[in-house]
Amino acid sequence: MASWAITWADAAPAVTLLDTLEALTEFQRAGKIRYIGVSNETAFGVMRYLHLADKHDLPRIVTIQNPYSLLNRKL
């Protein structure tokens, strides 16, 4: 798998962001995924992921997939 996107990451976090990043780091180191990304996340949420990744020396988010179409032009 080339990448893994965390979808609706900010909805009712039963697992902490740090735990999520650590688990995805294990998948990346095992060769199961190459990159980590987010989907449907706010700019503030991405900032939190990047801060945690830098603070704990974990891989950074490299892709963002948000809805964008003729009907939805918000970013």
mmCIF file of C-alpha atoms in Angstrom:
data_model
loop_
_atom_site.group_PDB
_atom_site.id
_atom_site.type_symbol
_atom_site.label_atom_id
_atom_site.label_comp_id
_atom_site.label_asym_id
_atom_site.label_seq_id
_atom_site.Cartn_x
_atom_site.Cartn_y
_atom_site.Cartn_z
ATOM 1 C CA MET A 1 0.000 0.000 0.000
ATOM 2 C CA ALA A 2 1.442 3.350 -0.969
ATOM 3 C CA SER A 3 -0.201 5.505 1.693
ATOM 4 C CA TRP A 4 -2.669 5.390 4.541
ATOM 5 C CA ALA A 5 -5.056 8.283 5.117
ATOM 6 C CA ILE A 6 -6.560 8.909 8.523
ATOM 7 C CA THR A 7 -10.206 9.710 7.749
ATOM 8 C CA TRP A 8 -12.328 11.938 9.968
ATOM 9 C CA ALA A 9 -9.444 12.029 12.383
ATOM 10 C CA ASP A 10 -10.996 14.740 14.547
ATOM 11 C CA ALA A 11 -14.314 12.952 15.199
ATOM 12 C CA ALA A 12 -14.536 11.560 18.768
ATOM 13 C CA PRO A 13 -10.891 10.619 19.370
ATOM 14 C CA ALA A 14 -11.029 7.393 21.399
ATOM 15 C CA VAL A 15 -7.348 6.972 20.512
ATOM 16 C CA THR A 16 -4.903 9.852 20.911
ATOM 17 C CA LEU A 17 -3.238 11.451 17.912
ATOM 18 C CA LEU A 18 0.144 10.353 19.245
ATOM 19 C CA ASP A 19 -1.016 6.726 19.515
ATOM 20 C CA THR A 20 -2.303 6.929 15.948
ATOM 21 C CA LEU A 21 0.993 8.310 14.637
ATOM 22 C CA GLU A 22 2.981 5.702 16.550
ATOM 23 C CA ALA A 23 0.867 2.862 15.114
ATOM 24 C CA LEU A 24 1.212 4.221 11.579
ATOM 25 C CA THR A 25 4.965 4.583 12.117
ATOM 26 C CA GLU A 26 5.120 0.865 12.944
ATOM 27 C CA PHE A 27 3.257 0.072 9.700
ATOM 28 C CA GLN A 28 5.648 2.296 7.774
ATOM 29 C CA ARG A 29 8.763 0.730 9.298
ATOM 30 C CA ALA A 30 7.363 -2.749 8.575
ATOM 31 C CA GLY A 31 6.974 -1.763 4.918
ATOM 32 C CA LYS A 32 3.179 -2.041 4.949
ATOM 33 C CA ILE A 33 2.684 1.629 4.007
ATOM 34 C CA ARG A 34 4.994 4.213 2.487
ATOM 35 C CA TYR A 35 3.351 7.478 3.525
ATOM 36 C CA ILE A 36 0.911 8.811 6.106
ATOM 37 C CA GLY A 37 -1.885 11.188 5.177
ATOM 38 C CA VAL A 38 -5.150 12.637 6.422
ATOM 39 C CA SER A 39 -8.582 13.047 4.910
ATOM 40 C CA ASN A 40 -11.331 15.480 5.945
ATOM 41 C CA GLU A 41 -9.046 17.179 8.473
ATOM 42 C CA THR A 42 -8.874 20.850 9.376
ATOM 43 C CA ALA A 43 -5.754 22.973 9.032
ATOM 44 C CA PHE A 44 -5.504 23.027 12.835
ATOM 45 C CA GLY A 45 -5.734 19.231 12.935
ATOM 46 C CA VAL A 46 -2.925 18.892 10.388
ATOM 47 C CA MET A 47 -0.863 21.337 12.446
ATOM 48 C CA ARG A 48 -1.363 19.161 15.548
ATOM 49 C CA TYR A 49 -0.229 16.036 13.681
ATOM 50 C CA LEU A 50 2.857 17.813 12.321
ATOM 51 C CA HIS A 51 3.747 19.192 15.756
ATOM 52 C CA LEU A 52 3.494 15.740 17.362
ATOM 53 C CA ALA A 53 5.507 14.136 14.570
ATOM 54 C CA ASP A 54 8.297 16.686 14.975
ATOM 55 C CA LYS A 55 8.243 16.539 18.776
ATOM 56 C CA HIS A 56 8.446 12.723 18.927
ATOM 57 C CA ASP A 57 10.629 12.183 15.823
ATOM 58 C CA LEU A 58 7.870 10.380 13.897
ATOM 59 C CA PRO A 59 7.078 10.506 10.160
ATOM 60 C CA ARG A 60 5.167 13.594 9.071
ATOM 61 C CA ILE A 61 1.830 13.775 7.273
ATOM 62 C CA VAL A 62 2.605 14.023 3.555
ATOM 63 C CA THR A 63 -0.839 13.906 1.904
ATOM 64 C CA ILE A 64 -4.139 15.663 2.514
ATOM 65 C CA GLN A 65 -7.363 14.604 0.807
ATOM 66 C CA ASN A 66 -10.241 16.998 1.353
ATOM 67 C CA PRO A 67 -13.523 17.234 -0.549
ATOM 68 C CA TYR A 68 -13.319 19.597 -3.524
ATOM 69 C CA SER A 69 -15.705 19.656 -6.460
ATOM 70 C CA LEU A 70 -17.865 21.978 -8.526
ATOM 71 C CA LEU A 71 -20.344 22.049 -5.640
ATOM 72 C CA ASN A 72 -17.842 22.206 -2.779
ATOM 73 C CA ARG A 73 -15.172 24.888 -3.308
ATOM 74 C CA LYS A 74 -14.154 25.360 0.339
ATOM 75 C CA LEU A 75 -10.622 24.440 1.331
#
